Short mmCIF file of N, CA and C in Angstrom, two decimals:
data_model
loop_
_atom_site.label_atom_id
_atom_site.label_comp_id
_atom_site.label_asym_id
_atom_site.label_seq_id
_atom_site.Cartn_x
_atom_site.Cartn_y
_atom_site.Cartn_z
N MET S 630 0.84 -1.17 0.00
CA MET S 630 0.00 0.00 0.00
C MET S 630 0.89 1.25 0.00
N PHE S 631 0.55 2.20 -0.87
CA PHE S 631 1.31 3.45 -0.98
C PHE S 631 0.84 4.41 0.10
N ARG S 632 1.79 5.00 0.78
CA ARG S 632 1.49 5.94 1.84
C ARG S 632 2.26 7.23 1.59
N PRO S 633 1.56 8.37 1.34
CA PRO S 633 2.28 9.62 1.11
C PRO S 633 3.02 10.04 2.37
N GLN S 634 4.21 10.56 2.16
CA GLN S 634 5.01 11.01 3.29
C GLN S 634 4.81 12.51 3.48
N TYR S 635 4.81 12.91 4.70
CA TYR S 635 4.69 14.33 5.05
C TYR S 635 6.02 15.02 4.82
N THR S 636 5.98 16.11 4.09
CA THR S 636 7.20 16.88 3.91
C THR S 636 6.97 18.29 4.43
N PRO S 637 7.94 18.87 5.10
CA PRO S 637 7.78 20.23 5.62
C PRO S 637 7.77 21.28 4.51
N LEU S 638 8.05 20.89 3.29
CA LEU S 638 8.05 21.85 2.19
C LEU S 638 6.66 22.33 1.82
N LEU S 639 5.66 21.46 1.91
CA LEU S 639 4.31 21.85 1.50
C LEU S 639 3.74 22.99 2.32
N PRO S 640 3.80 22.98 3.66
CA PRO S 640 3.29 24.13 4.41
C PRO S 640 4.10 25.40 4.13
N ALA S 641 5.40 25.27 3.94
CA ALA S 641 6.23 26.45 3.66
C ALA S 641 5.87 27.04 2.30
N LEU S 642 5.60 26.19 1.33
CA LEU S 642 5.21 26.65 0.01
C LEU S 642 3.86 27.35 0.06
N ALA S 643 2.91 26.77 0.79
CA ALA S 643 1.59 27.38 0.92
C ALA S 643 1.68 28.72 1.62
N LEU S 644 2.52 28.82 2.65
CA LEU S 644 2.70 30.08 3.36
C LEU S 644 3.32 31.15 2.47
N SER S 645 4.31 30.77 1.67
CA SER S 645 4.95 31.77 0.80
C SER S 645 3.99 32.25 -0.28
N ILE S 646 3.14 31.39 -0.79
CA ILE S 646 2.14 31.81 -1.79
C ILE S 646 1.14 32.76 -1.15
N ALA S 647 0.69 32.44 0.07
CA ALA S 647 -0.26 33.30 0.76
C ALA S 647 0.35 34.67 1.06
N LEU S 648 1.60 34.70 1.49
CA LEU S 648 2.25 35.98 1.80
C LEU S 648 2.49 36.80 0.55
N SER S 649 2.83 36.17 -0.57
CA SER S 649 3.06 36.94 -1.79
C SER S 649 1.77 37.55 -2.30
N ALA S 650 0.64 36.91 -2.04
CA ALA S 650 -0.64 37.47 -2.45
C ALA S 650 -0.99 38.69 -1.62
N CYS S 651 -0.49 38.75 -0.38
CA CYS S 651 -0.79 39.86 0.51
C CYS S 651 0.13 41.06 0.30
N SER S 652 1.28 40.85 -0.32
CA SER S 652 2.21 41.96 -0.49
C SER S 652 1.64 42.95 -1.48
N SER S 653 1.86 44.21 -1.19
CA SER S 653 1.30 45.25 -2.06
C SER S 653 2.39 45.79 -2.98
N SER S 654 2.03 45.96 -4.22
CA SER S 654 2.96 46.56 -5.17
C SER S 654 2.59 48.03 -5.31
N PRO S 655 3.53 48.86 -5.73
CA PRO S 655 3.24 50.28 -5.85
C PRO S 655 2.14 50.53 -6.88
N THR S 656 1.38 51.57 -6.64
CA THR S 656 0.31 51.94 -7.56
C THR S 656 0.92 52.41 -8.88
N PRO S 657 0.44 51.88 -9.99
CA PRO S 657 0.98 52.31 -11.29
C PRO S 657 0.74 53.81 -11.51
N ALA S 658 1.73 54.47 -12.10
CA ALA S 658 1.66 55.91 -12.33
C ALA S 658 0.50 56.29 -13.24
N TYR S 659 0.16 55.44 -14.18
CA TYR S 659 -0.89 55.80 -15.13
C TYR S 659 -2.28 55.86 -14.48
N TRP S 660 -2.44 55.34 -13.28
CA TRP S 660 -3.74 55.42 -12.61
C TRP S 660 -4.10 56.85 -12.27
N ALA S 661 -3.12 57.73 -12.15
CA ALA S 661 -3.38 59.14 -11.82
C ALA S 661 -3.75 59.96 -13.04
N GLU S 662 -3.68 59.38 -14.23
CA GLU S 662 -4.01 60.13 -15.45
C GLU S 662 -5.50 60.45 -15.48
N SER S 663 -5.82 61.73 -15.65
CA SER S 663 -7.22 62.14 -15.65
C SER S 663 -7.73 62.46 -17.05
N PHE S 664 -6.84 62.69 -18.01
CA PHE S 664 -7.20 63.01 -19.39
C PHE S 664 -8.22 64.15 -19.45
N GLU S 665 -7.84 65.28 -18.89
CA GLU S 665 -8.67 66.48 -18.90
C GLU S 665 -8.70 67.10 -20.29
N ALA S 666 -9.77 67.80 -20.62
CA ALA S 666 -9.89 68.46 -21.92
C ALA S 666 -8.93 69.65 -22.03
N GLU S 667 -8.82 70.41 -20.98
CA GLU S 667 -7.90 71.56 -20.97
C GLU S 667 -6.68 71.20 -20.14
N THR S 668 -5.52 71.33 -20.77
CA THR S 668 -4.26 71.01 -20.09
C THR S 668 -3.25 72.10 -20.37
N PRO S 669 -2.16 72.13 -19.63
CA PRO S 669 -1.13 73.14 -19.89
C PRO S 669 -0.28 72.81 -21.11
N TYR S 670 -0.50 71.66 -21.74
CA TYR S 670 0.35 71.20 -22.83
C TYR S 670 -0.11 71.67 -24.21
N GLN S 671 -1.12 72.52 -24.28
CA GLN S 671 -1.63 72.95 -25.59
C GLN S 671 -1.87 74.44 -25.63
N PHE S 672 -1.73 74.99 -26.83
CA PHE S 672 -1.93 76.42 -27.04
C PHE S 672 -2.64 76.59 -28.38
N HIS S 673 -3.72 77.36 -28.38
CA HIS S 673 -4.50 77.59 -29.60
C HIS S 673 -4.09 78.92 -30.22
N SER S 674 -4.03 78.96 -31.55
CA SER S 674 -3.61 80.16 -32.27
C SER S 674 -4.40 80.28 -33.56
N GLU S 675 -4.50 81.50 -34.06
CA GLU S 675 -5.16 81.74 -35.34
C GLU S 675 -4.23 81.49 -36.52
N LEU S 676 -2.95 81.24 -36.24
CA LEU S 676 -1.98 81.01 -37.30
C LEU S 676 -2.17 79.64 -37.94
N PRO S 677 -1.78 79.50 -39.21
CA PRO S 677 -1.78 78.16 -39.81
C PRO S 677 -0.70 77.29 -39.14
N PRO S 678 -0.85 75.96 -39.15
CA PRO S 678 0.08 75.08 -38.44
C PRO S 678 1.55 75.27 -38.81
N LEU S 679 1.85 75.47 -40.10
CA LEU S 679 3.25 75.63 -40.50
C LEU S 679 3.88 76.87 -39.87
N LEU S 680 3.14 77.97 -39.86
CA LEU S 680 3.66 79.21 -39.28
C LEU S 680 3.75 79.10 -37.76
N LEU S 681 2.78 78.43 -37.15
CA LEU S 681 2.80 78.26 -35.70
C LEU S 681 4.03 77.45 -35.27
N CYS S 682 4.31 76.36 -35.97
CA CYS S 682 5.49 75.55 -35.63
C CYS S 682 6.79 76.29 -35.96
N GLU S 683 6.78 77.10 -37.00
CA GLU S 683 7.97 77.90 -37.31
C GLU S 683 8.25 78.87 -36.16
N ASN S 684 7.20 79.48 -35.60
CA ASN S 684 7.37 80.35 -34.43
C ASN S 684 7.87 79.56 -33.22
N GLY S 685 7.37 78.33 -33.08
CA GLY S 685 7.85 77.48 -32.00
C GLY S 685 9.33 77.15 -32.15
N LYS S 686 9.75 76.88 -33.38
CA LYS S 686 11.17 76.60 -33.64
C LYS S 686 12.02 77.82 -33.34
N ARG S 687 11.56 78.98 -33.75
CA ARG S 687 12.30 80.22 -33.47
C ARG S 687 12.35 80.50 -31.98
N ALA S 688 11.28 80.19 -31.26
CA ALA S 688 11.26 80.40 -29.80
C ALA S 688 12.31 79.52 -29.13
N LEU S 689 12.38 78.26 -29.53
CA LEU S 689 13.37 77.36 -28.94
C LEU S 689 14.79 77.79 -29.28
N LEU S 690 15.02 78.14 -30.54
CA LEU S 690 16.35 78.60 -30.95
C LEU S 690 16.77 79.85 -30.18
N SER S 691 15.82 80.75 -29.94
CA SER S 691 16.16 82.00 -29.24
C SER S 691 16.55 81.75 -27.78
N GLN S 692 16.22 80.58 -27.25
CA GLN S 692 16.55 80.27 -25.86
C GLN S 692 17.72 79.30 -25.73
N GLY S 693 18.42 79.04 -26.84
CA GLY S 693 19.61 78.21 -26.79
C GLY S 693 19.37 76.73 -26.99
N TYR S 694 18.20 76.35 -27.45
CA TYR S 694 17.93 74.93 -27.70
C TYR S 694 18.48 74.52 -29.05
N GLU S 695 19.00 73.30 -29.10
CA GLU S 695 19.40 72.71 -30.37
C GLU S 695 18.14 72.12 -30.96
N VAL S 696 17.84 72.47 -32.22
CA VAL S 696 16.57 72.09 -32.82
C VAL S 696 16.79 71.12 -33.97
N ASP S 697 16.01 70.04 -33.95
CA ASP S 697 15.99 69.07 -35.05
C ASP S 697 14.88 69.52 -35.99
N ALA S 698 15.23 69.96 -37.16
CA ALA S 698 14.26 70.51 -38.10
C ALA S 698 13.87 69.50 -39.17
N SER S 699 13.70 68.23 -38.78
CA SER S 699 13.41 67.21 -39.78
C SER S 699 11.98 67.25 -40.27
N SER S 700 11.06 67.79 -39.49
CA SER S 700 9.66 67.87 -39.90
C SER S 700 9.12 69.26 -39.55
N PRO S 701 8.48 69.92 -40.49
CA PRO S 701 8.01 71.29 -40.20
C PRO S 701 6.85 71.35 -39.21
N LEU S 702 6.12 70.26 -39.00
CA LEU S 702 4.99 70.26 -38.06
C LEU S 702 5.29 69.50 -36.78
N ASN S 703 6.52 69.04 -36.64
CA ASN S 703 6.93 68.32 -35.45
C ASN S 703 8.36 68.75 -35.11
N ILE S 704 8.48 69.66 -34.17
CA ILE S 704 9.78 70.27 -33.83
C ILE S 704 10.29 69.65 -32.54
N ARG S 705 11.55 69.29 -32.54
CA ARG S 705 12.19 68.76 -31.32
C ARG S 705 13.40 69.62 -30.99
N GLY S 706 13.47 70.04 -29.75
CA GLY S 706 14.60 70.82 -29.29
C GLY S 706 15.15 70.26 -28.00
N SER S 707 16.45 70.40 -27.80
CA SER S 707 17.06 69.93 -26.56
C SER S 707 18.11 70.91 -26.07
N LYS S 708 18.26 70.94 -24.76
CA LYS S 708 19.21 71.84 -24.12
C LYS S 708 19.75 71.15 -22.88
N PHE S 709 21.04 71.35 -22.61
CA PHE S 709 21.68 70.75 -21.44
C PHE S 709 21.91 71.80 -20.37
N PHE S 710 21.77 71.39 -19.12
CA PHE S 710 22.02 72.24 -17.97
C PHE S 710 22.95 71.47 -17.03
N GLN S 711 23.74 72.20 -16.25
CA GLN S 711 24.61 71.56 -15.27
C GLN S 711 24.39 72.25 -13.93
N PRO S 712 23.37 71.80 -13.17
CA PRO S 712 23.05 72.47 -11.91
C PRO S 712 24.13 72.31 -10.84
N GLN S 713 24.88 71.21 -10.89
CA GLN S 713 25.98 70.98 -9.96
C GLN S 713 27.13 70.36 -10.73
N ALA S 714 28.30 70.35 -10.12
CA ALA S 714 29.51 69.88 -10.82
C ALA S 714 29.38 68.45 -11.33
N GLU S 715 28.71 67.58 -10.60
CA GLU S 715 28.63 66.18 -11.01
C GLU S 715 27.23 65.78 -11.46
N GLN S 716 26.44 66.76 -11.86
CA GLN S 716 25.10 66.49 -12.36
C GLN S 716 24.88 67.19 -13.69
N GLN S 717 24.08 66.58 -14.53
CA GLN S 717 23.70 67.18 -15.79
C GLN S 717 22.22 66.87 -16.03
N VAL S 718 21.52 67.83 -16.59
CA VAL S 718 20.11 67.67 -16.89
C VAL S 718 19.91 68.00 -18.35
N GLN S 719 19.18 67.15 -19.05
CA GLN S 719 18.81 67.43 -20.44
C GLN S 719 17.31 67.68 -20.46
N LEU S 720 16.94 68.77 -21.11
CA LEU S 720 15.54 69.10 -21.29
C LEU S 720 15.24 68.98 -22.77
N ARG S 721 14.31 68.08 -23.12
CA ARG S 721 13.91 67.89 -24.51
C ARG S 721 12.47 68.33 -24.66
N ILE S 722 12.23 69.18 -25.62
CA ILE S 722 10.88 69.70 -25.86
C ILE S 722 10.45 69.26 -27.25
N THR S 723 9.23 68.75 -27.33
CA THR S 723 8.62 68.38 -28.61
C THR S 723 7.40 69.27 -28.82
N LEU S 724 7.32 69.88 -29.99
CA LEU S 724 6.17 70.69 -30.38
C LEU S 724 5.52 70.03 -31.59
N VAL S 725 4.21 69.85 -31.54
CA VAL S 725 3.47 69.28 -32.65
C VAL S 725 2.34 70.25 -32.98
N CYS S 726 2.28 70.71 -34.23
CA CYS S 726 1.28 71.67 -34.65
C CYS S 726 0.26 70.99 -35.56
N VAL S 727 -1.02 71.17 -35.22
CA VAL S 727 -2.08 70.54 -36.00
C VAL S 727 -3.18 71.55 -36.29
N PRO S 728 -3.82 71.42 -37.45
CA PRO S 728 -4.96 72.30 -37.75
C PRO S 728 -6.17 71.86 -36.91
N THR S 729 -6.91 72.85 -36.42
CA THR S 729 -8.12 72.56 -35.65
C THR S 729 -9.25 73.43 -36.18
N GLY S 730 -9.69 73.14 -37.38
CA GLY S 730 -10.75 73.93 -38.00
C GLY S 730 -10.18 75.19 -38.60
N LYS S 731 -10.62 76.34 -38.13
CA LYS S 731 -10.16 77.63 -38.67
C LYS S 731 -8.80 78.04 -38.09
N ASP S 732 -8.43 77.47 -36.96
CA ASP S 732 -7.17 77.85 -36.33
C ASP S 732 -6.27 76.63 -36.17
N SER S 733 -5.25 76.76 -35.33
CA SER S 733 -4.29 75.67 -35.11
C SER S 733 -4.03 75.51 -33.62
N THR S 734 -3.50 74.36 -33.28
CA THR S 734 -3.09 74.10 -31.90
C THR S 734 -1.67 73.55 -31.93
N VAL S 735 -0.86 74.07 -31.00
CA VAL S 735 0.47 73.50 -30.81
C VAL S 735 0.42 72.75 -29.48
N TYR S 736 0.87 71.50 -29.54
CA TYR S 736 0.97 70.67 -28.34
C TYR S 736 2.44 70.58 -27.98
N ALA S 737 2.72 70.78 -26.70
CA ALA S 737 4.11 70.75 -26.24
C ALA S 737 4.28 69.68 -25.17
N ASN S 738 5.44 69.07 -25.19
CA ASN S 738 5.79 68.09 -24.18
C ASN S 738 7.26 68.27 -23.89
N ALA S 739 7.58 68.41 -22.61
CA ALA S 739 8.97 68.55 -22.20
C ALA S 739 9.34 67.36 -21.33
N LEU S 740 10.48 66.78 -21.63
CA LEU S 740 10.98 65.62 -20.90
C LEU S 740 12.32 65.99 -20.28
N GLN S 741 12.40 65.84 -18.97
CA GLN S 741 13.63 66.17 -18.24
C GLN S 741 14.34 64.88 -17.85
N THR S 742 15.60 64.76 -18.27
CA THR S 742 16.40 63.58 -17.97
C THR S 742 17.58 64.02 -17.11
N ARG S 743 17.76 63.34 -15.97
CA ARG S 743 18.84 63.68 -15.04
C ARG S 743 19.95 62.64 -15.12
N TYR S 744 21.18 63.14 -15.14
CA TYR S 744 22.37 62.29 -15.18
C TYR S 744 23.28 62.69 -14.03
N GLU S 745 24.00 61.71 -13.49
CA GLU S 745 25.01 61.98 -12.47
C GLU S 745 26.32 61.33 -12.88
N LEU S 746 27.41 61.97 -12.51
CA LEU S 746 28.73 61.45 -12.80
C LEU S 746 29.05 60.38 -11.77
N LYS S 747 29.30 59.19 -12.24
CA LYS S 747 29.63 58.07 -11.36
C LYS S 747 31.07 57.65 -11.65
N SER S 748 31.87 57.56 -10.60
CA SER S 748 33.25 57.13 -10.75
C SER S 748 33.30 55.62 -10.79
N SER S 749 34.20 55.12 -11.58
CA SER S 749 34.38 53.68 -11.63
C SER S 749 35.84 53.38 -11.34
N GLY S 750 36.07 52.83 -10.17
CA GLY S 750 37.42 52.45 -9.80
C GLY S 750 37.68 51.02 -10.23
N SER S 751 38.89 50.65 -10.21
CA SER S 751 39.22 49.27 -10.54
C SER S 751 40.15 48.73 -9.46
N SER S 752 40.37 47.45 -9.49
CA SER S 752 41.29 46.87 -8.53
C SER S 752 42.26 45.96 -9.27
N THR S 753 43.37 45.73 -8.62
CA THR S 753 44.36 44.84 -9.22
C THR S 753 44.70 43.76 -8.20
N GLY S 754 44.98 42.60 -8.70
CA GLY S 754 45.32 41.49 -7.83
C GLY S 754 46.82 41.39 -7.64
N LEU S 755 47.21 41.02 -6.43
CA LEU S 755 48.62 40.90 -6.12
C LEU S 755 48.79 39.57 -5.39
N SER S 756 49.68 38.75 -5.90
CA SER S 756 49.91 37.44 -5.29
C SER S 756 51.30 37.42 -4.69
N VAL S 757 51.37 37.11 -3.40
CA VAL S 757 52.66 37.04 -2.70
C VAL S 757 52.83 35.61 -2.20
N THR S 758 53.97 35.02 -2.54
CA THR S 758 54.24 33.64 -2.15
C THR S 758 54.25 33.53 -0.64
N GLY S 759 53.52 32.56 -0.14
CA GLY S 759 53.47 32.32 1.29
C GLY S 759 52.37 33.08 1.99
N ILE S 760 51.95 34.20 1.44
CA ILE S 760 50.88 34.99 2.07
C ILE S 760 49.55 34.74 1.36
N GLY S 761 49.57 34.65 0.09
CA GLY S 761 48.35 34.47 -0.70
C GLY S 761 48.14 35.64 -1.63
N SER S 762 46.94 35.78 -2.10
CA SER S 762 46.66 36.89 -3.02
C SER S 762 45.73 37.89 -2.34
N ILE S 763 45.95 39.13 -2.68
CA ILE S 763 45.10 40.21 -2.17
C ILE S 763 44.69 41.08 -3.33
N SER S 764 43.59 41.77 -3.15
CA SER S 764 43.10 42.68 -4.17
C SER S 764 43.27 44.10 -3.66
N VAL S 765 43.96 44.92 -4.42
CA VAL S 765 44.27 46.29 -4.00
C VAL S 765 43.49 47.24 -4.91
N PRO S 766 42.75 48.20 -4.30
CA PRO S 766 42.05 49.18 -5.15
C PRO S 766 43.04 50.01 -5.94
N TRP S 767 42.71 50.27 -7.16
CA TRP S 767 43.57 51.05 -8.05
C TRP S 767 42.80 52.31 -8.42
N PRO S 768 43.23 53.46 -7.90
CA PRO S 768 42.46 54.67 -8.17
C PRO S 768 42.53 55.06 -9.65
N THR S 769 41.37 55.40 -10.18
CA THR S 769 41.29 55.87 -11.56
C THR S 769 40.40 57.09 -11.60
N ASP S 770 40.56 57.87 -12.62
CA ASP S 770 39.72 59.05 -12.81
C ASP S 770 38.64 58.79 -13.84
N LYS S 771 38.30 57.53 -14.03
CA LYS S 771 37.27 57.21 -15.00
C LYS S 771 35.91 57.53 -14.40
N GLY S 772 35.15 58.32 -15.10
CA GLY S 772 33.80 58.64 -14.68
C GLY S 772 32.91 58.64 -15.89
N SER S 773 31.66 58.33 -15.66
CA SER S 773 30.71 58.35 -16.76
C SER S 773 29.38 58.89 -16.25
N LEU S 774 28.66 59.53 -17.16
CA LEU S 774 27.34 60.02 -16.81
C LEU S 774 26.36 58.86 -16.85
N VAL S 775 25.61 58.72 -15.77
CA VAL S 775 24.65 57.65 -15.64
C VAL S 775 23.27 58.27 -15.48
N LYS S 776 22.33 57.79 -16.26
CA LYS S 776 20.96 58.29 -16.18
C LYS S 776 20.36 57.84 -14.86
N VAL S 777 19.87 58.82 -14.07
CA VAL S 777 19.31 58.50 -12.76
C VAL S 777 17.82 58.77 -12.67
N GLY S 778 17.24 59.43 -13.67
CA GLY S 778 15.81 59.70 -13.64
C GLY S 778 15.34 60.42 -14.87
N GLU S 779 14.06 60.26 -15.14
CA GLU S 779 13.46 60.92 -16.31
C GLU S 779 11.99 61.14 -16.00
N GLU S 780 11.50 62.33 -16.33
CA GLU S 780 10.09 62.61 -16.09
C GLU S 780 9.60 63.69 -17.04
N THR S 781 8.30 63.64 -17.29
CA THR S 781 7.65 64.67 -18.09
C THR S 781 7.47 65.90 -17.21
N VAL S 782 7.81 67.05 -17.74
CA VAL S 782 7.62 68.30 -17.01
C VAL S 782 6.12 68.58 -16.98
N ALA S 783 5.56 68.74 -15.79
CA ALA S 783 4.13 68.96 -15.64
C ALA S 783 3.81 70.37 -15.15
N ASP S 784 4.81 71.22 -15.03
CA ASP S 784 4.64 72.58 -14.52
C ASP S 784 3.92 73.45 -15.54
N SER S 785 2.70 73.87 -15.22
CA SER S 785 1.93 74.68 -16.16
C SER S 785 2.60 76.03 -16.42
N GLY S 786 3.31 76.57 -15.44
CA GLY S 786 4.02 77.84 -15.64
C GLY S 786 5.10 77.74 -16.70
N PHE S 787 5.79 76.59 -16.76
CA PHE S 787 6.81 76.36 -17.78
C PHE S 787 6.20 76.44 -19.18
N TYR S 788 5.10 75.74 -19.39
CA TYR S 788 4.45 75.74 -20.71
C TYR S 788 3.85 77.10 -21.03
N HIS S 789 3.32 77.78 -20.01
CA HIS S 789 2.76 79.12 -20.24
C HIS S 789 3.84 80.07 -20.75
N ARG S 790 5.03 80.03 -20.13
CA ARG S 790 6.12 80.91 -20.58
C ARG S 790 6.53 80.58 -22.02
N LEU S 791 6.58 79.30 -22.37
CA LEU S 791 6.91 78.89 -23.73
C LEU S 791 5.87 79.40 -24.72
N PHE S 792 4.59 79.22 -24.40
CA PHE S 792 3.52 79.64 -25.31
C PHE S 792 3.43 81.16 -25.45
N VAL S 793 3.74 81.89 -24.38
CA VAL S 793 3.77 83.36 -24.46
C VAL S 793 4.86 83.78 -25.44
N LEU S 794 6.02 83.14 -25.37
CA LEU S 794 7.10 83.49 -26.29
C LEU S 794 6.70 83.14 -27.73
N ILE S 795 6.11 81.98 -27.96
CA ILE S 795 5.65 81.62 -29.31
C ILE S 795 4.64 82.63 -29.81
N ASP S 796 3.71 83.05 -28.95
CA ASP S 796 2.67 84.00 -29.33
C ASP S 796 3.25 85.37 -29.65
N THR S 797 4.27 85.80 -28.91
CA THR S 797 4.85 87.12 -29.18
C THR S 797 5.61 87.14 -30.50
N LEU S 798 6.07 85.99 -30.97
CA LEU S 798 6.81 85.94 -32.24
C LEU S 798 5.91 86.09 -33.45
N GLN S 799 4.61 85.97 -33.28
CA GLN S 799 3.70 86.10 -34.42
C GLN S 799 3.37 87.56 -34.70
N HIS S 800 3.68 88.45 -33.78
CA HIS S 800 3.35 89.87 -34.00
C HIS S 800 4.50 90.62 -34.62
#
């Protein structure tokens, strides 16, 4: 007659499954999206889309942004900042101009990427007869920028200042 043997693994497995079901994961960021009709990311103008985006390109250029002019209705600009000696921030702005009936709308999105300088040291091994081997740190000045964060700029004041500059260029 076959008789199953009791193993302590089964209760431990059941407990770990029960505990993993109880653990909470962070709330996904997209749950906070409200998809409002009016947002700080858009600006309406009476100008045709080509002229509106041209003003947007001129606005970015006037503020020191490097502009990718590959599409006249989709402008991308980027600018680097160095707030501290070992930090760098890249701000990338995308402008998309679309016709909306009799007028046009420019949609803007700014993405801020943060980088930090990280040093990378190395070590060297040293083997001494009778003592063994040891690892000795070897100082180097090798550093590289490492991406530490990225987020969409959500500050309505930032977009307002950009749109005011675009609007003043049409006059």
